[in-house]
Structures are given as structure tokens and as C-alpha cells.
Coordinates of C-alpha atoms and ligand atoms in Angstrom, one line a residue:
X167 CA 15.6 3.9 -1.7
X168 CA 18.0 1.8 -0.2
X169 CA 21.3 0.6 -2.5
X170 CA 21.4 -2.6 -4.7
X171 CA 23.5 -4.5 -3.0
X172 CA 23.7 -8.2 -3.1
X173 CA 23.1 -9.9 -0.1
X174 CA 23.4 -13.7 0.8
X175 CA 20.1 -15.6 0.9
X176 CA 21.6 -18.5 2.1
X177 CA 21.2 -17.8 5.7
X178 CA 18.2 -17.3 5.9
X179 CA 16.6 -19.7 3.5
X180 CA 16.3 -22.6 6.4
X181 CA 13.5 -20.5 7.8
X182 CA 12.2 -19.0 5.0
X183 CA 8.9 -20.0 4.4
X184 CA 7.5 -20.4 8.5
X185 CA 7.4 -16.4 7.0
X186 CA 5.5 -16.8 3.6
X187 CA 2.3 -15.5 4.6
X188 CA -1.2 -17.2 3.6
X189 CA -3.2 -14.2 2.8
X190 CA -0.7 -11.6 1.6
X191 CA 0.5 -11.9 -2.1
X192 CA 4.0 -12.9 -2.5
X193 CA 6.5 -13.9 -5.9
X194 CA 7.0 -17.5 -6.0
X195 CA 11.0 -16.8 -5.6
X196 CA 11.4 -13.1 -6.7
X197 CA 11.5 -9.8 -4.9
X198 CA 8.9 -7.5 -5.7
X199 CA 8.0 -3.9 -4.6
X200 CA 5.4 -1.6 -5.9
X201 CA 2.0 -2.5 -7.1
X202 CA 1.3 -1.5 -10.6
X203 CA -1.2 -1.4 -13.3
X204 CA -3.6 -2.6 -11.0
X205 CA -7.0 -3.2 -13.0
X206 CA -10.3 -5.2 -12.8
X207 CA -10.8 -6.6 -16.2
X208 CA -13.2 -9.6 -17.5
X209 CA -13.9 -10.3 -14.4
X210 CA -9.9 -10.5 -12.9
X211 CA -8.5 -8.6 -11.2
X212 CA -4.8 -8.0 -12.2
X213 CA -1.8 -7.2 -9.9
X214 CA 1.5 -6.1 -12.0
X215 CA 4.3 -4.8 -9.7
X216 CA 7.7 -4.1 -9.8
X217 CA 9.7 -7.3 -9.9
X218 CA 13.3 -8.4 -10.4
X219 CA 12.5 -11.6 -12.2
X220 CA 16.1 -12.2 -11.4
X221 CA 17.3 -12.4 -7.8
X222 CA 15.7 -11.3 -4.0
X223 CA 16.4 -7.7 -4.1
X224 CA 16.0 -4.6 -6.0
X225 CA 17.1 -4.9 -9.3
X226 CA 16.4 -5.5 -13.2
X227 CA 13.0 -3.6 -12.5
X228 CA 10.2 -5.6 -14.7
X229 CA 6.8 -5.8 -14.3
X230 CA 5.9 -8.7 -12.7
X231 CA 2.1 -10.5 -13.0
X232 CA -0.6 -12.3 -10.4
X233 CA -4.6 -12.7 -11.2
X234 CA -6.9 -13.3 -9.1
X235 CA -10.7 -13.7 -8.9
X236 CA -11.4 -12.7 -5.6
X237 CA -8.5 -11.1 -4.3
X238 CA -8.3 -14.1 -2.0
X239 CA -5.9 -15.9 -3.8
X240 CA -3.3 -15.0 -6.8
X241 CA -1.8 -17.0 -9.6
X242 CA 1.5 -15.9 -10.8
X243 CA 2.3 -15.8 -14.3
X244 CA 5.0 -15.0 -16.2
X245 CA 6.7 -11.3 -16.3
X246 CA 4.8 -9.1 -18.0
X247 CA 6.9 -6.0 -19.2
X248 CA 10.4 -6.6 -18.8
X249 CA 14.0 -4.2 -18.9
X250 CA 16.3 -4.4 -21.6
X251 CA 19.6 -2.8 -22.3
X252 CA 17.9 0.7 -22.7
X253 CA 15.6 0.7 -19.3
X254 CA 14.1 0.0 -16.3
X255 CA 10.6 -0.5 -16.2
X256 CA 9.7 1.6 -13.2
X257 CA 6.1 2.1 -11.6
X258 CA 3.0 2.9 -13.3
X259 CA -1.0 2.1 -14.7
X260 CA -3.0 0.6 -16.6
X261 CA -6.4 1.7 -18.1
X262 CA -8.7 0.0 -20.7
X263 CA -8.6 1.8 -23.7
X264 CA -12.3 0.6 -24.9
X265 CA -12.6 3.3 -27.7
X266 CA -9.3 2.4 -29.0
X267 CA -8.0 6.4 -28.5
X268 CA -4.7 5.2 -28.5
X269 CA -5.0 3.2 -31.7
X270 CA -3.4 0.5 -30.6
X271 CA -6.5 -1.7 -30.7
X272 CA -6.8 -4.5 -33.5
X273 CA -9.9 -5.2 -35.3
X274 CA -13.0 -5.7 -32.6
X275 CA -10.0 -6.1 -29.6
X276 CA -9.8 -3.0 -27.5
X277 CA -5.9 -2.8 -25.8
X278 CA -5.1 -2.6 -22.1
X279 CA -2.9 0.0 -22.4
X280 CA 0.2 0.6 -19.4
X281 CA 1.8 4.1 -19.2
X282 CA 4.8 3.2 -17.0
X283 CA 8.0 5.4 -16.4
X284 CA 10.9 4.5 -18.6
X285 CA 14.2 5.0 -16.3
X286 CA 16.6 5.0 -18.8
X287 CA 20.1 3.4 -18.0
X288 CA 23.9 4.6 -18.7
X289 CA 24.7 4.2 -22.0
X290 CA 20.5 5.1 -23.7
X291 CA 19.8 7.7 -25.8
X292 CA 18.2 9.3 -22.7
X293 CA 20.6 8.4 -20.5
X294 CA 19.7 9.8 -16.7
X295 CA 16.0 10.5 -17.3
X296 CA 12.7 9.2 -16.3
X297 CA 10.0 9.9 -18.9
X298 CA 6.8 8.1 -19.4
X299 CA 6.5 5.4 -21.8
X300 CA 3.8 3.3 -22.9
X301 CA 3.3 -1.0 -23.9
X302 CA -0.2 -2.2 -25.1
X303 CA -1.8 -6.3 -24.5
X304 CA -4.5 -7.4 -26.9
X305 CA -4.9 -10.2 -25.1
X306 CA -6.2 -8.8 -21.9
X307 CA -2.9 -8.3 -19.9
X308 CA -1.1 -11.7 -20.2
X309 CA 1.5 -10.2 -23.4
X310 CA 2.3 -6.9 -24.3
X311 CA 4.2 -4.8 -26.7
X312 CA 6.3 -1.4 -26.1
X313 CA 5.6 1.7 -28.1
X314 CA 7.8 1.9 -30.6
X315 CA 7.3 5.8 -29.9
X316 CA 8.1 5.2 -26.6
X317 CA 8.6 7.9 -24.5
X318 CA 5.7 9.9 -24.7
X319 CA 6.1 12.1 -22.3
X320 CA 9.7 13.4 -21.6
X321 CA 10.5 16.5 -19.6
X322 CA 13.9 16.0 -19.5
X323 CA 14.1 15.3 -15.5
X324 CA 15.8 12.5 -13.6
X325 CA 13.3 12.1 -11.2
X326 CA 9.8 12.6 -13.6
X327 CA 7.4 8.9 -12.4
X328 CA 5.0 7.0 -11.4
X329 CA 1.6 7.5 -13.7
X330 CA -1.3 6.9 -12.9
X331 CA -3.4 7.5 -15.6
X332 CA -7.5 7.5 -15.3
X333 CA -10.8 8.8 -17.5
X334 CA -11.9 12.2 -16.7
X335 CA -15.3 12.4 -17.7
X336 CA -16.8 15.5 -16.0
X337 CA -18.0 19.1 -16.6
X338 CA -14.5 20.4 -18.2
X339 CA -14.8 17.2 -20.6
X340 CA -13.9 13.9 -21.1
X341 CA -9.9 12.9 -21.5
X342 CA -7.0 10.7 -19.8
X343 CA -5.2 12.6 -16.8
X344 CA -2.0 11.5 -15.7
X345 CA -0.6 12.5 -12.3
X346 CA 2.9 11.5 -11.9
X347 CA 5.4 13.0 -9.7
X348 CA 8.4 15.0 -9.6
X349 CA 10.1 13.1 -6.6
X350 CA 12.4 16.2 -5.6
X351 CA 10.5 18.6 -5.9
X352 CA 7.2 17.4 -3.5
X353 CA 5.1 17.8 -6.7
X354 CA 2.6 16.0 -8.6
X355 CA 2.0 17.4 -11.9
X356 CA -1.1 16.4 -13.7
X357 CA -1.3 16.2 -17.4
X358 CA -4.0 15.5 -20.0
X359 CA -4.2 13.3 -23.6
X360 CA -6.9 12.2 -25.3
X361 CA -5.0 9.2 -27.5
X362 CA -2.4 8.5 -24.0
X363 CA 0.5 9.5 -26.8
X364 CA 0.2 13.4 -26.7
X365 CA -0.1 15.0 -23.2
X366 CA -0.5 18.7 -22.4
X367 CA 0.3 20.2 -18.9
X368 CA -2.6 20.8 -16.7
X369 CA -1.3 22.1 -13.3
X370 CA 0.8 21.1 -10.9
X371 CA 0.0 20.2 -6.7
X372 CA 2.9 20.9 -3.7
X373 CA 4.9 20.8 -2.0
X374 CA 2.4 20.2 0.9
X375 CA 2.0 19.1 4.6
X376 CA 4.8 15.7 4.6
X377 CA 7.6 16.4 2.6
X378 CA 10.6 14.6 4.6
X379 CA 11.5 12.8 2.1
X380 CA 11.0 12.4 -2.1
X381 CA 7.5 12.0 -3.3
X382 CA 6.4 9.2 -5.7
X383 CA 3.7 6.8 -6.8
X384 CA 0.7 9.2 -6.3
X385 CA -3.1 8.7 -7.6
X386 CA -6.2 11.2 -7.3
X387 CA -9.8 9.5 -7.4
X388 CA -13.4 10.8 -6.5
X389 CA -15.0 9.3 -3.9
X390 CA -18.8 10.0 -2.1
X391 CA -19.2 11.1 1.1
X392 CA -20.5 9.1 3.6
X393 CA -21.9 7.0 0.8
X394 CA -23.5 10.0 -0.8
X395 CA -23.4 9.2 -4.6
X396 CA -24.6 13.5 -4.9
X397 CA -22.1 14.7 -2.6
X398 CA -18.1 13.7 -4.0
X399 CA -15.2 14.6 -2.9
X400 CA -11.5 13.9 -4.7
X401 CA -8.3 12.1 -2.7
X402 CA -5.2 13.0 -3.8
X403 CA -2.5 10.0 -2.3
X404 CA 0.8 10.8 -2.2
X405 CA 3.6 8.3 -0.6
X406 CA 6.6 9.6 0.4
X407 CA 10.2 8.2 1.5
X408 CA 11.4 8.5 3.8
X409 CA 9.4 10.7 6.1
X410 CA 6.7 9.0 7.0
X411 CA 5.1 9.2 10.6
X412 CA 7.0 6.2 12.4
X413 CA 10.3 6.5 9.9
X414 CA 10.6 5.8 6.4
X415 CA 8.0 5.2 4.1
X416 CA 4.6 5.9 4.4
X417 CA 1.6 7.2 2.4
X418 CA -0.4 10.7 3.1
X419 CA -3.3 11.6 1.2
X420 CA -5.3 15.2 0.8
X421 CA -8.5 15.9 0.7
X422 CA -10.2 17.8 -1.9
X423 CA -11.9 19.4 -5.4
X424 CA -10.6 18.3 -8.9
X425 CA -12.2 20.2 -12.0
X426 CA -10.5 19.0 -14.9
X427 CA -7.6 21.0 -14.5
X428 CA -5.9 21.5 -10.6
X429 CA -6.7 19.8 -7.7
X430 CA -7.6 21.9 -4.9
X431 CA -6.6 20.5 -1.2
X432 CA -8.8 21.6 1.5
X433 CA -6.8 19.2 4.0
X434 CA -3.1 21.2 3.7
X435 CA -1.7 22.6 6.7
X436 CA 1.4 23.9 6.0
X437 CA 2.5 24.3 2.2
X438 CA 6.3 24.7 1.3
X439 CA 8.9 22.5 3.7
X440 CA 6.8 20.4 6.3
X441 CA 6.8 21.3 9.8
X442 CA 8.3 18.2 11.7
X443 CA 6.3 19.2 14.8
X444 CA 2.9 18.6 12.6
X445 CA 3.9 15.1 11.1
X446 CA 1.1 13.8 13.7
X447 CA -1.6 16.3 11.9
X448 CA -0.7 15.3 8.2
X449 CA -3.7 12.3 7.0
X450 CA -1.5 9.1 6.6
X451 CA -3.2 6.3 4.9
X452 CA -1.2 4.2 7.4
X453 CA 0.3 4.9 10.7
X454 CA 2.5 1.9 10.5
X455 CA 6.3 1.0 8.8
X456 CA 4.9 -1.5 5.8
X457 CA 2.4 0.5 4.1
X458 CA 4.1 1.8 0.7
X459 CA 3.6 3.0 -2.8
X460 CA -0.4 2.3 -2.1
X461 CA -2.4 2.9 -5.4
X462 CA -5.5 1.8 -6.2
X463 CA -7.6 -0.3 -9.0
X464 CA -9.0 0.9 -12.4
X465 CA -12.3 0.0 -13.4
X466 CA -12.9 -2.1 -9.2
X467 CA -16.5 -3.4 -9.7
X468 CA -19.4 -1.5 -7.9
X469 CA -17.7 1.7 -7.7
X470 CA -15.9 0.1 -5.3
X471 CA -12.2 1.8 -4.8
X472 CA -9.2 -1.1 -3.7
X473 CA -6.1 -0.6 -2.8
X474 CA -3.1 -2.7 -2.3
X475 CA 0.3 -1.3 -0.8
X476 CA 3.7 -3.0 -0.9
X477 CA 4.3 -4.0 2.9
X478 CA 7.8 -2.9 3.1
X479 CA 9.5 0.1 4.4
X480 CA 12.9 1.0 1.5
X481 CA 15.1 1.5 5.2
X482 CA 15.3 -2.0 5.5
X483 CA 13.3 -3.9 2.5
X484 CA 16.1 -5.3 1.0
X485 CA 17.2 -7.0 4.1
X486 CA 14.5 -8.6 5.7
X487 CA 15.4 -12.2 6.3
X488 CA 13.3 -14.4 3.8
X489 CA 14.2 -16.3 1.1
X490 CA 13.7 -17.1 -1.6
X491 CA 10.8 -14.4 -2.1
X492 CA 11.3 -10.8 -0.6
X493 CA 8.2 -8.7 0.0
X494 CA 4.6 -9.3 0.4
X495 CA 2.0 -7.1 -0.9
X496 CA -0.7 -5.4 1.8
X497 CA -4.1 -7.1 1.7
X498 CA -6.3 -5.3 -0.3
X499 CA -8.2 -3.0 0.9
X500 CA -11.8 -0.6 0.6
X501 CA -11.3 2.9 0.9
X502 CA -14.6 5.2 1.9
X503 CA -14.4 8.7 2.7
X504 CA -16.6 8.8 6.5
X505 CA -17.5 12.1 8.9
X506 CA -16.9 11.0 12.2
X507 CA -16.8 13.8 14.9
X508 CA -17.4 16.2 11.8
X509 CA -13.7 15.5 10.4
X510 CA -13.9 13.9 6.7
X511 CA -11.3 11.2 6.8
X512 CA -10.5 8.3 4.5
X513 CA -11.4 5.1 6.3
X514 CA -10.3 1.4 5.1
X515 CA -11.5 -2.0 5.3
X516 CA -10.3 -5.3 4.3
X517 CA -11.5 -5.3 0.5
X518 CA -12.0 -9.9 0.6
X519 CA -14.4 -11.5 2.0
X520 CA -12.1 -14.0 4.5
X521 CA -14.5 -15.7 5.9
X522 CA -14.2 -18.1 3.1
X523 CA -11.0 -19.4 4.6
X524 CA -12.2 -19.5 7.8
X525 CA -11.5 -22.4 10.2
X526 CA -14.2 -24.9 11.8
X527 CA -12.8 -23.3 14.8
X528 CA -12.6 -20.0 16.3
X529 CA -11.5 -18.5 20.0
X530 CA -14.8 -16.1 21.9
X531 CA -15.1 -14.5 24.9
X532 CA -17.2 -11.5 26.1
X533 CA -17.2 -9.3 29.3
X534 CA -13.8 -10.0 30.6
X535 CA -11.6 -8.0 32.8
X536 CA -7.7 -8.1 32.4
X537 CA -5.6 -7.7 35.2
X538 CA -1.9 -6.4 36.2
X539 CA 0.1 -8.7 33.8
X540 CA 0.0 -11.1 30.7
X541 CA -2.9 -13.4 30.6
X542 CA -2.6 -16.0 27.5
X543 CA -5.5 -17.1 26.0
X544 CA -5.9 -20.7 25.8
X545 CA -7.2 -22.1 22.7
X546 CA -6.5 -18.7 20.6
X547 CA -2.8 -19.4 19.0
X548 CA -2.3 -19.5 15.6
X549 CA 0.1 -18.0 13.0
X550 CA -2.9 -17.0 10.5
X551 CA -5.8 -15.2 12.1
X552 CA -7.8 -12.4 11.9
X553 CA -8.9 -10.6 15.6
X554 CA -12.3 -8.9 16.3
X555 CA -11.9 -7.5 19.7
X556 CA -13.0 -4.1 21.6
X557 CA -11.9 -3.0 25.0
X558 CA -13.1 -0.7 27.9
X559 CA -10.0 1.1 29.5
X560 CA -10.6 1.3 32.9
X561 CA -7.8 1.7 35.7
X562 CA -4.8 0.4 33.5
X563 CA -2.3 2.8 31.7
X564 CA -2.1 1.0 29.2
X565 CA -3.7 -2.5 27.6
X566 CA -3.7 -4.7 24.4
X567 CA -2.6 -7.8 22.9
X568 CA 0.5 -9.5 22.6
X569 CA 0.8 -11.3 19.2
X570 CA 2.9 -14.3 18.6
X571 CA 3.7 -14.9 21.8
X572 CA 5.7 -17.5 23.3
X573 CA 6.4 -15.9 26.9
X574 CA 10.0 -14.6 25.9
X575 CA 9.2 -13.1 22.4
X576 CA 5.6 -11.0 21.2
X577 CA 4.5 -8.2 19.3
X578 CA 2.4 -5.9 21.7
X579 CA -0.2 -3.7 19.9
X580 CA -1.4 -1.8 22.6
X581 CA -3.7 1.3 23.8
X582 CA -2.3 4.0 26.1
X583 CA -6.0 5.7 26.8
X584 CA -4.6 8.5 29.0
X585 CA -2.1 9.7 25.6
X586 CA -5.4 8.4 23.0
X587 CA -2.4 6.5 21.4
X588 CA -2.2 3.1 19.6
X589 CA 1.2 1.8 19.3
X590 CA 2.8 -1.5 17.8
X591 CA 5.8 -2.7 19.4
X592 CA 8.0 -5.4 18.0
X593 CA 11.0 -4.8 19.9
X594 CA 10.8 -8.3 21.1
X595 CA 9.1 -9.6 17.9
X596 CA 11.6 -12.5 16.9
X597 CA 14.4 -11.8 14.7
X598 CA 15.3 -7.8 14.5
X599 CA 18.9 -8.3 13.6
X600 CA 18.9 -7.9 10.1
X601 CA 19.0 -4.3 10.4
X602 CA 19.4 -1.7 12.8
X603 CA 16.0 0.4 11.9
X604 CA 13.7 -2.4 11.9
X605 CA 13.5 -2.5 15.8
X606 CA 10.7 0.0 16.7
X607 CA 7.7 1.1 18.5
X608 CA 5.5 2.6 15.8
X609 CA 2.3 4.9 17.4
X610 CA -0.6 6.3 16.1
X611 CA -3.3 8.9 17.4
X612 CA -6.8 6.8 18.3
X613 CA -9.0 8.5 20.7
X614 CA -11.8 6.0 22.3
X615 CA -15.3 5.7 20.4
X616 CA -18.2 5.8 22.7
X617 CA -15.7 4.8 25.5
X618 CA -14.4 1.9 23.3
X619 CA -11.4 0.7 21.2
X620 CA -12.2 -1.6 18.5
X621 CA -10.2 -3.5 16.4
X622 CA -9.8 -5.8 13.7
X623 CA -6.2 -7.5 13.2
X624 CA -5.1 -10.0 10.7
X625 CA -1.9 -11.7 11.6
X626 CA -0.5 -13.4 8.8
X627 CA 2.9 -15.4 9.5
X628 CA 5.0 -12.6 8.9
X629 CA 2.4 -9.0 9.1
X630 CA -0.1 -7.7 11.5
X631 CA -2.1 -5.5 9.7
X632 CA -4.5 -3.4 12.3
X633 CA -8.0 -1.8 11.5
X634 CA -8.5 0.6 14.4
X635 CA -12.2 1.9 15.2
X636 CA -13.8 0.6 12.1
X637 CA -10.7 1.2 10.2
X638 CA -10.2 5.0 10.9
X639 CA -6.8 4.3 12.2
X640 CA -4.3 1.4 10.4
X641 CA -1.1 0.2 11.1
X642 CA 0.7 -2.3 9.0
X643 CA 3.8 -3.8 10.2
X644 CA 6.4 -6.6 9.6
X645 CA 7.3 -8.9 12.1
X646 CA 9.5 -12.4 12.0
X647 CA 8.7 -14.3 14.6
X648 CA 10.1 -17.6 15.9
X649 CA 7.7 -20.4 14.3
X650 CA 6.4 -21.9 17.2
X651 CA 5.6 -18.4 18.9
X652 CA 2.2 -18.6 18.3
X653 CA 0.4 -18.0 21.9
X654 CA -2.0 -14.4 21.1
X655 CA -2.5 -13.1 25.1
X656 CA -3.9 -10.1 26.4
X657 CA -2.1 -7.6 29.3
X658 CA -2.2 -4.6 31.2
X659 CA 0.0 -2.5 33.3
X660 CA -0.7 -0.4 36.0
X661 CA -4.5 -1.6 36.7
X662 CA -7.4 -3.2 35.2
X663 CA -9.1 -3.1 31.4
X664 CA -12.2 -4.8 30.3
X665 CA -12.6 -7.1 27.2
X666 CA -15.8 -6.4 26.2
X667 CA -15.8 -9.2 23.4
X668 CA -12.8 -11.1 21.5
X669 CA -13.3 -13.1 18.7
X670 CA -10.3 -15.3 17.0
X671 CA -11.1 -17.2 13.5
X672 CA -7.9 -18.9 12.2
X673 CA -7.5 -18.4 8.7
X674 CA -6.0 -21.2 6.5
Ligands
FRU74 C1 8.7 3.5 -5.1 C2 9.6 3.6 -6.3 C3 9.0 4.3 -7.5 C4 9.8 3.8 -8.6 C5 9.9 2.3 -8.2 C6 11.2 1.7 -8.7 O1 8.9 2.5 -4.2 O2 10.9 4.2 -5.9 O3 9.1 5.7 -7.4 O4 9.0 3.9 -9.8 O5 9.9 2.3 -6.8 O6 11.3 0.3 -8.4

């Protein structure tokens, strides 16, 4: 994770908010970074994440608090769990307690109950650890109270975090699970407790495929395959930072069996230290730089399983130029497990329905070659649009879109058919100055489907978020452009390409 270290605001503040996006969830003038305690309860869903409720970078690590209803829009409301002299509140979960195991529960009310990771400060009693500690709300989520027990889980390690705490019910029987990590040591240890106070070691998972960096905020949830209610499978996520497979922080996942006690991963390829030469093999939940610390909901309705990320990258988060918010969190987002080509992969779609914020307006056009060069589409700018398109490669070497054009300045996300590669290049995105690592061409494998490359991309002031054939394949990247670069265009180099259909919908 990058330093604290103050930076001014003041610089950039003029510009500021031609970057607060429209669909992405930002804090009203905070930073934030990771989502936590994300839960679906009475019919809201909540967002906590870690929030300096007093300046624009990291710092002073509270949990802060949004709602929503559709996960279209958020309300902010006032910090829910907040540091004192003793701690940080670092990542973490919440789950429902409905038959009161904890005891925490008053009369008929049931708690929410958040198991979070205490990082204790110079100067506590537990000075230099992380251990897990827990803070109940009776009054679904809006006020909570620590644990005057608090920690509950200590293990006397400095780098012990990040619960995520679910209900096991299943033939080994029915209890919480915890997986948390132990950042250094590329392990997720998994524990159990039936009243979240008391929690006995289960087993532990790693190191495995991407360990370049430290590991942290994992989560482990069944899912069906291909839709198959019978035939389930379990995901371990794990992020990681920084190692991820464009630099910095990313997310892998493995796939796998969980009975109660271990999980088993039938997606490793090589165990111990990774092999740097097999980063491209490892399963990333996103191939792109803004994709961290992804968890996903409790209790989602339907069976449905969501996921936000923070859309930030710790090489360069607390430096990227807005003010006086820092950070937006990823859309959210559906997470299926699909065979395609017999390979079992995770595959993700935009969780909202958008369409509710669509435009009167949108941009079409259908069977269109693209020739040697840049061709701007007239009628298709806009700062705040979501992109249906598929292509044909044909003679070209390589084809796509430029983003937030304005003829000197674009983000290209582009298709290089002869290397089956997707890449997003902001090199000439708008402002790259604010650090040296934010410059970068960011690639992902994506061989054609049927011939064709689909995509859906939403472009959202300051993010291009890309669902690749049917959302095998994502990228999620930061970009700040200029704010009257707005043109979208297509190009190719080298030869022709064929647009087989493009559709923009501007998104308000
Ligand atoms: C991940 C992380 C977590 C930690 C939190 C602190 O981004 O480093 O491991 O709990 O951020 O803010």
C-alpha cells in the first residue's frame, strides 16, 4: 500500500468534478478504498467501505456508509464504525445474525453483526497486531456498537485481516466460516464459530498461482454451474498487491470444492512462489489496473452473487488528481460460473439494470467496414455511455475504439486478432502526470468467439469498465480526460475490420 502522505488538493480541485462519475459510487468529499460489509438487507442494499471521514487520502480508516435500492444510485450517510485512539477499523463483513447466535440481539430485533479487523495503533494494548474484532447495529446498519470483548480472534500477527464471514449450512453442518488472510504469507486461513465470538481453526489455503505481492480481502462462495442449481462449484477470490497481471493490484480467484473444513482448488498451477512466466494463466477477476479488494454481497436477492471492487490501483490511488473525493467504487457486478470451450471460468455482468438512465437518444450502426485510420463517429460523443458493439477482424492488425477522443488525446481499447489480445491504452488519455505508473498499456488474453469480438463498455467520466465476449474477459481502468474530449471513434491499422453492429445509449 502506498504511504500516507499528504498531498495538496488544491491543484487539482478546479477540475475536480468534470471527473466525478454518474454511475460509479463516490464519498461526497472523502477518500474511500475497500468495500466492506456489503449486505442486502430489508430490501437495501448496504455498501460500508474503508473511509477517511477526514481528508482525500489514506488515513483514520473508518467505515464509511451508502444505501441504495437498486444499485443504481447511493445515499451517503453518516460513518458507520469509526477509529479511535486504540485502532483502525480495517476491512471486513457483515452477516445477519437472524437467530441471535451472537447474543447481541435485543428482544424481537435480530443484529447485523460486522467482524472487521482491528489494526491496533502504537501506544494499544495490542500494539502492532491485526486481530479480528466485532460491532453489532440493532437498527439495521445505520448505528452500531463495538464489542466490548473485542478482539475475538487474535493470533498474535501483524498482518492477520480482512473477514469475510458467511453461513455454512451443508453436510459437515451448519456454522459461521471466516476466511481472512495472512497477507505475508499468500494464505487464507479459514476458521469456524457458531456465536461469531469463539472461532476454531479449520484449514488453511496457499500460497498459490499469483503471489507477487501480499494477499488480502479474500471471500469463498458456491456458485452453480452453468445455471445448474444440482451441479455447484465453490470460488475462492483472493486480491493481491501488488502483482497483479498489468502491475499492481488486481484480484485472482480459484476454482474449486469446499466441505466444511478446506477448500480444495482444482484451478492451481503452480503452488509455493508464482512463476512470473504463468501470470497470463492465473484466473484474474479483472485484467485491468482499477479492479481491487472485490468482495461480494451477503444475503444478494435470488441467489444472485454481486460484487463491487474499489476502482483504484494502491501504486498510484492516493494521487490521482480529483478533489475533493478520491476513489470511486466498480459498478456492481453478477458473477456466474460458465463452460465455454470446456474451461469453467467466472464470467461477470453489470449487476443494474441501466437502461433506466438511459437517454431519449442513442448512436446505431450495423455492417460497417473501418478502414486504415481513425474514423469519428458523428453523433456518438458523450462522457457517460455504455457501448454494445461486436467486430469482424478482417485484414487490419489491429482495431477498436478510441474513447474520449478529441483528435490529440483518447483512450484506445483495441483487439490485436493475430496475438488474440485485448489491450487498453491510455497513454494519451488526458492527464498522466500525477504519477509515473499510471501511464500504461494494460492487455488481456481474448481469443475471437465464432469469428467475433463483443463488447460491452461503460464509460463513465473518469472509468471505462470493459465486458469482453459476454463478460468472460474485463478490464477496468481509470482515465482523466480533458472535459471536452468527448468524440468515441473507431480505427484500424494496417487494413480493414468490420463493425458488425454498434450501439451507443448515453447514460445520465
Ligand atoms: C486492501 C487493504 C486491506 C486493509 C485495508 C486498509 O486494500 O490493504 O488489506 O484491510 O486495505 O485500508
Amino acid at each position: 500500500m502506498d504511504t500516507l502522505t499528504p498531498i495538496s488538493t488544491a491543484a487539482t480541485a478546479a477540475t475536480a468534478d468534470c471527473y466525478r462519475p454518474a454511475l460509479h459510487y463516490t464519498a461526497k468529499d472523502t477518500w474511500l478504498n475497500d468495500p466492506n460489509g456489503l449486505i442486502f438487507h430489508e430490501g437495501i442494499y448496504h455498501l460500508y467501505y474503508q473511509n477517511n471521514p477526514l481528508g482525500n487520502v489514506w488515513g483514520n480508516m473508518s467505515w464509511g456508509h451508502a444505501t441504495s435500492t437498486d444499485l443504481l444510485t447511493w445515499t451517503e450517510h453518516p460513518v458507520a464504525i469509526t477509529c479511535d485512539e486504540n485502532e483502525d477499523i480495517f476491512s471486513g463483513s457483515i452477516v445477519y445474525d437472524r437467530h441471535n447466535t451472537s447474543g447481541f440481539g435485543s428482544g424481537s430485533i435480530a443484529p447485523l453483526v460486522a467482524i472487521y479487523t482491528s489494526a491496533y495503533k502504537p501506544g494499544s494494548v495490542h500494539e502492532g497486531i491485526q486481530a479480528q474484532s466485532l460491532a453489532y447495529s440493532l437498527d439495521g446498519g445505520y448505528t452500531w456498537t463495538k464489542h466490548t470483548g473485542n478482539p475475538v480472534l487474535n493470533r498474535g500477527s501483524a498482518e492477520f485481516r480482512d473477514p469475510k464471514v458467511f453461513r455454512y449450512d451443508g453436510d459437515a453442518g451448519s456454522y459461521w466460516v471466516m476466511v481472512a488472510v495472512e497477507a505475508k504469507d499468500f494464505q487464507v486461513v479459514l476458521y469456524k464459530s457458531d456465536d461469531l465470538k469463539n472461532w476454531e481453526l479449520l484449514s488453511t489455503f496457499g500460497p498459490a498461482n499469483a503471489t507477487g505481492g501480499i494477499w488480502e480481502c479474500p471471500d469463498l462462495f458456491p456458485l452453480p454451474v452453468d445455471g445448474d442449481p444440482e451441479n455447484l462449484k465453490w470460488v475462492l477470490t483472493v486480491n493481491l498487491n501488488p502483482g497483479g497481471p498489468n502491475n499492481g493490484s488486481a484480484g485472482q480467484y480459484f476454482i474449486g470444492d469446499f466441505d466444511g473444513t478446506a477448500f480444495t482448488s482444482a484451478s492451481t498451477i503452480t503452488e509455493g512462489p508464482q512463476d512470473p512466466d504463468r501470470l497470463g494463466e492465473y484466473r484474474w477477476l479483472d485484467w485491468g489496473r482499477d479492479y481491487y479488494a472485490a468482495v461480494s454481497f451477503s444475503d444478494a436477492p435470488d441467489n444472485r452473487r454481486l460484487m463491487i471492487a474499489w476502482m483504484n490501483n494502491w501504486e498510484y490511488a492516493n494521487h490521482i488528481p480529483t478533489a475533493p473525493w478520491r476513489s470511486p467504487m466498480s459498478l456492481a457486478r453478477e458473477i456466474s460460473l460458465q463452460t465455454n470451450d470446456g474451461n469453467l471460468s467466472l464470467v461477470q455482468q453489470p449487476a443494474a439494470d441501466w437502461t433506466a438512465l438511459a437517454g431519449p437518444e442513442s448512436f446505431c450502426l450495423s455492417g460497417t467496414t473501418i478502414h486504415d485510420g481513425v474514423q469519428v463517429l458523428a453523433g456518438a460523443a458523450g462522457t457517460v455511455q455504455r457501448i454494445d458493439v461486436s467486430f469482424t477482424p478482417g485484414s487490419a492488425e489491429e482495431f477498436g475504439l478510441i474513447l474520449r477522443g478529441d483528435g490529440m488525446q483518447g483512450t484506445r481499447v483495441g483487439i490485436q486478432p493475430g496475438q488474440a489480445r485485448l489491450f487498453v491504452d491510455r497513454r494519451e488519455s488526458g492527464r498522466t502526470d500525477f504519477h509515473p505508473s499510471f501511464t500504461s498499456i494494460d492487455t488481456a488474453p481474448l481469443p475471437a468467439k465464432q469469428g467475433s469480438y463483443d463488447f460491452t463498455i461503460y464509460v463513465d467520466r473518469c472509468s471505462v469498465e470493459v465486458f469482453a465476449q459476454g463478460g468472460q474477459v474485463t478490464m477496468t481502468e481509470l482515465i482523466f480526460p480533458a472535459e471536452t474530449s468527448t468524440d468515441l471513434a473507431v480505427y484500424a491499422v494496417g487494413g480493414v475490420a468490420t463493425i458488425n453492429s454498434i450501439q451507443v445509449t448515453q447514460l445520465a
